[in-house]
Short mmCIF file of C-alpha atoms in Angstrom, two decimals:
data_model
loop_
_atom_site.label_atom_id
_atom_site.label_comp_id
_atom_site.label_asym_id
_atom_site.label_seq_id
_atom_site.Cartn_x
_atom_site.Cartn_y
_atom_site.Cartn_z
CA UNK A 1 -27.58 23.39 -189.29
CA UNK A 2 -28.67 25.20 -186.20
CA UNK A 3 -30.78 22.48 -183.85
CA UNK A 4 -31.99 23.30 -179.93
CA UNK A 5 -32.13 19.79 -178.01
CA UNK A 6 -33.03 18.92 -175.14
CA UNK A 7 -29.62 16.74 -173.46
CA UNK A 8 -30.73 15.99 -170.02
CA UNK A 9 -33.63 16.73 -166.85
CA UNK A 10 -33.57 20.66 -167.00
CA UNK A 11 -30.48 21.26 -169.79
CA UNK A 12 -31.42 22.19 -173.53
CA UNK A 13 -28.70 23.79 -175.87
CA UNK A 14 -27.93 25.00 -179.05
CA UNK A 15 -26.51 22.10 -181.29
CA UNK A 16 -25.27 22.03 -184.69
CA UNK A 17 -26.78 18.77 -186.86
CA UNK A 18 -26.38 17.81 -189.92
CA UNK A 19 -29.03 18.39 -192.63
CA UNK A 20 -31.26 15.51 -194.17
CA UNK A 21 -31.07 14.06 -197.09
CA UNK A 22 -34.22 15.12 -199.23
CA UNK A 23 -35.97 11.25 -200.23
CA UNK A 24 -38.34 10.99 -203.15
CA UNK A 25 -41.26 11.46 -201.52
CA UNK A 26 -40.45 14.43 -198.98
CA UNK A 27 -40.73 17.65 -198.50
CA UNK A 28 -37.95 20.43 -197.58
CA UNK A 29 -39.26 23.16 -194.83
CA UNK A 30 -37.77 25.89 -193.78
CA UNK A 31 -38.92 26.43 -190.25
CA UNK A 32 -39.78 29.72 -189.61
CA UNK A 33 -41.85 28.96 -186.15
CA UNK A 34 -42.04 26.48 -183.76
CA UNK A 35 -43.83 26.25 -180.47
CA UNK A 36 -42.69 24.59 -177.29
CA UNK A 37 -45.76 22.67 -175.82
CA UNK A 38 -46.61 20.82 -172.56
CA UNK A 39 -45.12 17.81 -173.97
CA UNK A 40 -42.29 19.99 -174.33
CA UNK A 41 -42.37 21.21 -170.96
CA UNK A 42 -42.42 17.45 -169.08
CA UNK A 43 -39.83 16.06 -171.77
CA UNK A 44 -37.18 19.35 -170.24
CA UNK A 45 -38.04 18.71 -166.30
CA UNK A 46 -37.84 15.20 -167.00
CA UNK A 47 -40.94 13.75 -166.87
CA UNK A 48 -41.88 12.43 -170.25
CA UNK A 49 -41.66 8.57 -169.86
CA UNK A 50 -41.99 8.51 -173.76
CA UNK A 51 -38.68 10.32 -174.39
CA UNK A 52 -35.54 9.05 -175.11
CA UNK A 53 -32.58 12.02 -174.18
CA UNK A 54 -31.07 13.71 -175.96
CA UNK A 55 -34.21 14.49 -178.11
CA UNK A 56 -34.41 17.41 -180.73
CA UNK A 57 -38.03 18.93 -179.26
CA UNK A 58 -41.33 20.51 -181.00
CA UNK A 59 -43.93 19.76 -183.33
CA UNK A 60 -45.90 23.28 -183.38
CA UNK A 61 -44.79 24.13 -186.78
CA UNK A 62 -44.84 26.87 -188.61
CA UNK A 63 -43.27 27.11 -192.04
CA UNK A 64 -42.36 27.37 -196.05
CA UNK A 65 -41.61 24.97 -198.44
CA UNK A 66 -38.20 25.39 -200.27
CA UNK A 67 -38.01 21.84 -202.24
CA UNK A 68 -39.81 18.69 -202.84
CA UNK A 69 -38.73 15.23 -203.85
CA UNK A 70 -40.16 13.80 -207.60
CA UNK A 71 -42.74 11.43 -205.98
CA UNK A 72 -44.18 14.46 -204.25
CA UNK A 73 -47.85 15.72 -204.73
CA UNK A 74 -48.42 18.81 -207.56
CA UNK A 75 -50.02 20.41 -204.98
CA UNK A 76 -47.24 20.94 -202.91
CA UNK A 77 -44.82 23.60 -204.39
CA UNK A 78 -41.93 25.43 -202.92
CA UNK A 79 -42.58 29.17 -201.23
CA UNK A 80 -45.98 28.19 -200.22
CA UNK A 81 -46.73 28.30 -196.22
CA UNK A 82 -47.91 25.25 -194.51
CA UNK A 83 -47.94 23.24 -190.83
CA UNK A 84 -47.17 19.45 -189.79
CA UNK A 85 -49.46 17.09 -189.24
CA UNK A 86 -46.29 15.60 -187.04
CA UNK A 87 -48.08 12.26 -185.83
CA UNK A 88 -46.57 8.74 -187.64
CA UNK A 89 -49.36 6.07 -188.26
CA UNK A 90 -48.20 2.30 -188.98
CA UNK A 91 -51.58 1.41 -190.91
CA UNK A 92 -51.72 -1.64 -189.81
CA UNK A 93 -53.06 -1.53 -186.39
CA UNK A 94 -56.66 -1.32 -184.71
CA UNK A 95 -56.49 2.01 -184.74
CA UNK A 96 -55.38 2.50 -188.10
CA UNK A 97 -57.72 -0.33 -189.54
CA UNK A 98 -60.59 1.80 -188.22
CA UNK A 99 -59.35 5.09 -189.84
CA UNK A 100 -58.68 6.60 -186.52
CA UNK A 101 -54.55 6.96 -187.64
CA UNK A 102 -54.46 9.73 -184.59
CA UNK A 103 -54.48 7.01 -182.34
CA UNK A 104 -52.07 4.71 -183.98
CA UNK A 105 -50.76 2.36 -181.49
CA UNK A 106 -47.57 2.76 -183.21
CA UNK A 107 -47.41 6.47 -183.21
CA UNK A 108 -44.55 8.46 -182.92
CA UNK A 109 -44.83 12.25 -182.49
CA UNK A 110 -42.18 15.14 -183.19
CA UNK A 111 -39.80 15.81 -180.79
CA UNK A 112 -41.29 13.19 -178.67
CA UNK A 113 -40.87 9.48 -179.65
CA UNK A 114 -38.62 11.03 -182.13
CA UNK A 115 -36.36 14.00 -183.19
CA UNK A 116 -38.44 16.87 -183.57
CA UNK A 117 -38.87 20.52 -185.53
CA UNK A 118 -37.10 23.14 -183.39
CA UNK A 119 -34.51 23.19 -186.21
CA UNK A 120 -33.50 25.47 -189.63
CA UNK A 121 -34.60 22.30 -191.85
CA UNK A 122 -36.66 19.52 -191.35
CA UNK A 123 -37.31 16.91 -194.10
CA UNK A 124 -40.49 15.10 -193.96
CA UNK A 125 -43.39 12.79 -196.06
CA UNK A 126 -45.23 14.83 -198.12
CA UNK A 127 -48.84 13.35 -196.84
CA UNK A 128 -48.20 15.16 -193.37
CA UNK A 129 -47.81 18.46 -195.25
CA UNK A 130 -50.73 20.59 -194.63
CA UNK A 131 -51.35 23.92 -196.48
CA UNK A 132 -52.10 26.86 -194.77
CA UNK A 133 -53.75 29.29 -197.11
CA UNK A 134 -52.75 32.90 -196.73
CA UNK A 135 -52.00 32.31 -193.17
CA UNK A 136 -48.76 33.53 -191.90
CA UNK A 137 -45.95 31.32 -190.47
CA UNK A 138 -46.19 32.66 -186.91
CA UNK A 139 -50.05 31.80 -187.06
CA UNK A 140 -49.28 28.55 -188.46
CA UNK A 141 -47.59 27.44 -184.77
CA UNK A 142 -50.79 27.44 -183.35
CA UNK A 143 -52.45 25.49 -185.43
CA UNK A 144 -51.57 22.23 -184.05
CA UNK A 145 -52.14 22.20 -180.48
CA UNK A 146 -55.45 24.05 -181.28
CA UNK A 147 -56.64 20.67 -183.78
CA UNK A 148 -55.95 19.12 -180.31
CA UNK A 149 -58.91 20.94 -178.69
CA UNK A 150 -60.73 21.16 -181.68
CA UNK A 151 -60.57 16.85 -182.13
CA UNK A 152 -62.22 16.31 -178.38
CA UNK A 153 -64.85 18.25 -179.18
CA UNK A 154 -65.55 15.83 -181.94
CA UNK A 155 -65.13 12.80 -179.87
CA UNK A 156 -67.83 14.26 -177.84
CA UNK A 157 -70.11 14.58 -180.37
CA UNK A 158 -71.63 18.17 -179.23
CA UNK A 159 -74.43 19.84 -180.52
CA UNK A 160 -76.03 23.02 -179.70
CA UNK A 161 -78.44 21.38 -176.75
CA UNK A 162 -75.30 20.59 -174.92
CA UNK A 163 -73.66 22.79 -171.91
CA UNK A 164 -69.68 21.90 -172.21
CA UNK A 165 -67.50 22.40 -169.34
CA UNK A 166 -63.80 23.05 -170.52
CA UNK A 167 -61.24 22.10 -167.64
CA UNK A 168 -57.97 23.36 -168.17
CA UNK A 169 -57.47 27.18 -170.35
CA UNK A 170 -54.12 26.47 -172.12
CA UNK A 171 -53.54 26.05 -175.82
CA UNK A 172 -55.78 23.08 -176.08
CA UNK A 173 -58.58 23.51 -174.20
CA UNK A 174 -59.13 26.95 -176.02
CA UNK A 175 -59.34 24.85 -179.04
CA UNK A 176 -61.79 22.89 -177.71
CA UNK A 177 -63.74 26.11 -176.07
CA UNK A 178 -63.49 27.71 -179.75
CA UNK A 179 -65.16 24.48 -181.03
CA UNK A 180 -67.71 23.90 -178.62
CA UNK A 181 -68.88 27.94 -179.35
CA UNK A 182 -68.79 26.84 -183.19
CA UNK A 183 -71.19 24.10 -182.62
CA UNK A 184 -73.71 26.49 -180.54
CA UNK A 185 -72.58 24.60 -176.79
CA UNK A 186 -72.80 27.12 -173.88
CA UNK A 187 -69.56 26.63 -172.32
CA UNK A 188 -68.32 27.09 -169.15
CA UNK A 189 -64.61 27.66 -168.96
CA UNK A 190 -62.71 26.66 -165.79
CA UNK A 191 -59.11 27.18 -164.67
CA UNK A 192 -57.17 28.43 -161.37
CA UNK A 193 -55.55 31.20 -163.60
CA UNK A 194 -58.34 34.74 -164.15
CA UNK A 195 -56.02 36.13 -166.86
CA UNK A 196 -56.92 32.71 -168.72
CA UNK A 197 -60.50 32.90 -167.39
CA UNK A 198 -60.98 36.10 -169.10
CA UNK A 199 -59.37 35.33 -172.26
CA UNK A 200 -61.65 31.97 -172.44
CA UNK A 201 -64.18 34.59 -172.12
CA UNK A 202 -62.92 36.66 -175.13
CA UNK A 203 -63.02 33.35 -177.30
CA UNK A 204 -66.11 32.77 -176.72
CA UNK A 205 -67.01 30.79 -173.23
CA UNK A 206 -70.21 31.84 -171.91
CA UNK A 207 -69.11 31.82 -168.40
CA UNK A 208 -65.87 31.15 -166.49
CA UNK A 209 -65.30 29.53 -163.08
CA UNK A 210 -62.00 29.78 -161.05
CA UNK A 211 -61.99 26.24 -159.54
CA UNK A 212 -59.61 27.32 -156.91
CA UNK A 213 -61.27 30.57 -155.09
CA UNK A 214 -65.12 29.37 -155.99
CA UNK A 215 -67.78 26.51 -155.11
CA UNK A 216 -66.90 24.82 -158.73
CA UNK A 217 -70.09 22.26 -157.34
CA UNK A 218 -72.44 25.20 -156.83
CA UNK A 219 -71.29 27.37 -159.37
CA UNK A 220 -72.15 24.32 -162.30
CA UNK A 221 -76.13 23.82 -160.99
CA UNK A 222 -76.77 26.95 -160.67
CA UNK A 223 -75.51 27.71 -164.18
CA UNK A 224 -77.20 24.01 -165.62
CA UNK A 225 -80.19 24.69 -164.00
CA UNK A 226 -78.98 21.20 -161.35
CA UNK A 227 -78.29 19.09 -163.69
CA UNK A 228 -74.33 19.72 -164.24
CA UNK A 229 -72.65 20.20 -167.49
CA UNK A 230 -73.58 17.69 -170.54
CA UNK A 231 -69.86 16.95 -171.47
CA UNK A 232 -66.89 17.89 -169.58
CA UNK A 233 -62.93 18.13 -171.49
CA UNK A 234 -60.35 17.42 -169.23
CA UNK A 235 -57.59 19.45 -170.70
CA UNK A 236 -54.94 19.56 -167.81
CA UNK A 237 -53.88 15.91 -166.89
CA UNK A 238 -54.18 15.83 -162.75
CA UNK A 239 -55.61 13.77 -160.48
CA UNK A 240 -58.04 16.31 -158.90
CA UNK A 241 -59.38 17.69 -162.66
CA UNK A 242 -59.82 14.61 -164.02
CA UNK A 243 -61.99 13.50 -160.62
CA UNK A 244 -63.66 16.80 -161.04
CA UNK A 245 -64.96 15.84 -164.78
CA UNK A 246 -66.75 12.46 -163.11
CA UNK A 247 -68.12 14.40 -160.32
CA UNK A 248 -69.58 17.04 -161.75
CA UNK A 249 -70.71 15.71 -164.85
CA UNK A 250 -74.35 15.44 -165.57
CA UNK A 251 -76.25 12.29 -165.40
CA UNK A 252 -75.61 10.30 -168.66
CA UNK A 253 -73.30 12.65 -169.35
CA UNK A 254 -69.66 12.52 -171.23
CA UNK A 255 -66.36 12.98 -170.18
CA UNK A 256 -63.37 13.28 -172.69
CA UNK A 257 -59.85 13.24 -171.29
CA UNK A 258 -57.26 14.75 -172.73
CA UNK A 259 -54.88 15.51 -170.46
CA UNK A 260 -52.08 12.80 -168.87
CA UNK A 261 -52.16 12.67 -165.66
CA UNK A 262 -48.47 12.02 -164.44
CA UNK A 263 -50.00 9.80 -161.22
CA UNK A 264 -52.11 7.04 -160.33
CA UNK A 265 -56.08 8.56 -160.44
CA UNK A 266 -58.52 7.00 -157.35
CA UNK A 267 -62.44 7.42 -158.43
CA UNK A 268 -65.66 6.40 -156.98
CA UNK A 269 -66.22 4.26 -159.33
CA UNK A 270 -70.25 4.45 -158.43
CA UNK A 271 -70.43 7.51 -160.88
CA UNK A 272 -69.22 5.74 -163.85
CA UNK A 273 -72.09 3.50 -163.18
CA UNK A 274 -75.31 5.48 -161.65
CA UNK A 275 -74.68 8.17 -164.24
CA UNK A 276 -74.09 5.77 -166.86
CA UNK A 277 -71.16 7.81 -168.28
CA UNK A 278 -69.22 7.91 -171.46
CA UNK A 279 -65.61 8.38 -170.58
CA UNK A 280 -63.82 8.99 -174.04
CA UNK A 281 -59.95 9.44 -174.72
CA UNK A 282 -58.83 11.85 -177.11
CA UNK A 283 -55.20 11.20 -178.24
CA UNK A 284 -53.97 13.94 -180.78
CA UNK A 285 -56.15 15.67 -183.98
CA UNK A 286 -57.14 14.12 -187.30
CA UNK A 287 -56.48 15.76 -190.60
CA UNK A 288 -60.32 17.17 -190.63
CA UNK A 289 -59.52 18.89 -187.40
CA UNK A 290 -56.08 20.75 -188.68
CA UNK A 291 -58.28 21.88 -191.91
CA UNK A 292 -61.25 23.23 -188.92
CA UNK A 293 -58.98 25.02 -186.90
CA UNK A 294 -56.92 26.61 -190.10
CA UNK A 295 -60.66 27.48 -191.57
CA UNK A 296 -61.00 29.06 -188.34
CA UNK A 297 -58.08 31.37 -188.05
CA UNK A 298 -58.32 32.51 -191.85
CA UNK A 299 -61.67 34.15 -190.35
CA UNK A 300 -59.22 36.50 -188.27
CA UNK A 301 -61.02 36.65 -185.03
CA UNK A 302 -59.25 34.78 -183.31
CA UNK A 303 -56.64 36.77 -180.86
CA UNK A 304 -53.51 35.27 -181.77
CA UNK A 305 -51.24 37.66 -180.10
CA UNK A 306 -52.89 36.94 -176.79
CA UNK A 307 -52.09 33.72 -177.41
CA UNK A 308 -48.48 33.79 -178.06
CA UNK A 309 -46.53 34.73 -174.60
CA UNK A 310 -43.26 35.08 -176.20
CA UNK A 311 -41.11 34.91 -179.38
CA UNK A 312 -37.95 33.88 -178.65
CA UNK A 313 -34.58 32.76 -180.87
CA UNK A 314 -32.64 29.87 -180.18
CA UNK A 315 -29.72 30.88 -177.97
CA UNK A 316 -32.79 32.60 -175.97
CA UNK A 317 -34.79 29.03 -175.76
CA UNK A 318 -32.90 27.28 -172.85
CA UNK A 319 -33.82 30.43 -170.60
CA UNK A 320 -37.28 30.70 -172.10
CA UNK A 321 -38.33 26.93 -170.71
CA UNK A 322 -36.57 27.90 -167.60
CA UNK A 323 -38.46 30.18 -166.85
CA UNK A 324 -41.40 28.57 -168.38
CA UNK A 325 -40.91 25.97 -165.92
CA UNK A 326 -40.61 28.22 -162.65
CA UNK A 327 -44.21 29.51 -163.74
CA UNK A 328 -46.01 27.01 -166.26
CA UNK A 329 -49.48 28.50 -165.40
CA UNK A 330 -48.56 32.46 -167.21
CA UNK A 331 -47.83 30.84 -170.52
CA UNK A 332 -49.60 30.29 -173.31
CA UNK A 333 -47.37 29.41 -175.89
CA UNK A 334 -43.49 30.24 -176.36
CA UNK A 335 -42.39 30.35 -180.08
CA UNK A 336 -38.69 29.91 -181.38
CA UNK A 337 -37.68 32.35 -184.20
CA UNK A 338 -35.25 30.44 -186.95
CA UNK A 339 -35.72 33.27 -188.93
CA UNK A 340 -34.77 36.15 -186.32
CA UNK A 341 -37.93 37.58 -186.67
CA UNK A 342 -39.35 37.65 -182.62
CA UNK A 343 -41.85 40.25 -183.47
#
């Protein structure tokens, strides 16, 4: 069957694999969509340290059930649409022993630690099957990076008192702007992009600051009354973002950090400290968060063709990421067709 993989820094190709056994207690899927992420996008320029090449990429699924193994749940049947909860957890670690599986220390995520879903067929454990409803295949792509979003806003506990400060407009941290407008947060989108800006602005962010053409210090207290924002989500992974979230946090304020930064981060460490911070990872989504941000998009209001930048089949993919790459700050999310549908 028809694979795209990722061979070397900056070289991805068409491949032919062959197709997996079905086991007793998998699931068959016929992909129909799958998205390329940022994970994606460092694995291809060669900067994932977690990758081994060659590596078959993605875990932004979209897709249909054609069989499942005897051991299989009832509930799973074959033509019904679903996504991939495409995280493993060992279930023996800390992480696992205190039910947060997302953060197995064991983990290993599609298309990163292992073979991924830009393929025709993917077999996989029926427990990381997730249902999607009426919800259409395409749709289903975005689910996952979305949860992502949609999970730090849970590890920082926001309520409707709280002014959230969302660093970083991609895929993710419009999750985490859509759930931080769900909870009743004002939220104050920030990015160097305005085309981003503005779209934060359609999902819901009650303000948006370009943190490369304004004041971002002045621009926060006057719009938190001095005080800075209760919570800041580091969604892009850099040095200067993630010393942004300390800064400008409030007093006693939280920062969640999503993003990896791909260098060594220097902080004055006084801030962690006088404002008596909590600084929070959030590593991937739990199940909860997939059914949220599914329960979200069956409302229809969210602008998923905004969100997708392209649709793209598989001979196209290997010039898609290129140019991806040449401008990674116009893209939202690129989607690979194994159907030939790129509508």
């Amino acid at each position: 069957m028809k694979a795209i993989q990722i061979t070397a820094e900056r070289e991805m190709a068409v491949v032919n694999i062959e197709e997996e056994k079905l086991l007793d207690n998998e699931v068959l899927l016929q992909l129909n969509y799958v998205g390329f992420c940022g994970s994606d996008l460092s694995t291809y320029l060669g900067k994932n340290p977690m990758v081994k090449m060659p590596v078959i990429p993605g875990h932004e699924v979209g897709a249909v059930i054609v069989k499942t193994g005897k051991d299989v749940s009832e509930t799973l049947k074959a033509g019904m649409t679903v996504t991939v909860n495409p995280y493993t957890n060992c279930g023996k670690c800390a992480s696992c022993r205190n039910l947060r599986v997302n953060a197995c220390q064991h983990n290993e995520t599609l298309g990163v630690q292992r073979n991924g879903a830009m393929r025709e067929y993917i077999a996989l454990p029926w427990e990381k099957i997730i249902p999607a409803g009426e919800l259409s295949p395409r749709t289903c792509a975005l689910i996952e990076p979305m949860s992502v979003g949609f999970h730090a806003v849970s590890r920082a506990q926001v309520t409707d008192i709280d002014v959230v400060m969302v660093i970083g407009c991609g895929m993710v941290g419009m999750g985490a702007i859509v759930r931080a407008v769900q909870r009743g947060a004002t939220v104050i989108a920030a990015d160097i992009d305005e085309e981003k800006l503005a779209l934060a602005k359609k999902m819901g962010a009650n303000h948006a600051v370009n943190t490369l053409t304004e004041d971002v210090h002045t621009r926060l207290l006057e719009m938190t009354g001095g005080f800075g924002p209760d919570v800041v989500i580091e969604a892009v992974g850099s040095p200067v973002t993630y010393q942004m979230a300390v800064n400008e946090v409030a007093f006693t304020g939280r920062v969640i950090c999503i993003g990896y930064a791909k260098s060594e981060v220097s902080f004055q460490t006084k801030f962690f400290v006088q404002k008596e911070l909590d600084i929070r990872g959030s590593r991937n989504a739990q199940p909860s968060d997939f059914r949220a941000v599914i329960h979200y998009l069956e409302k229809g209001t969210c602008p998923v063709d905004t969100l997708i930048s392209k649709v793209v089949l598989p001979e196209e993919a290997p010039a898609a990421m290129q140019e991806w790459s040449e401008a990674p700050g116009k893209v939202f999310r690129i989607l690979v067709s194994f159907t030939g549908d790129t509508k």
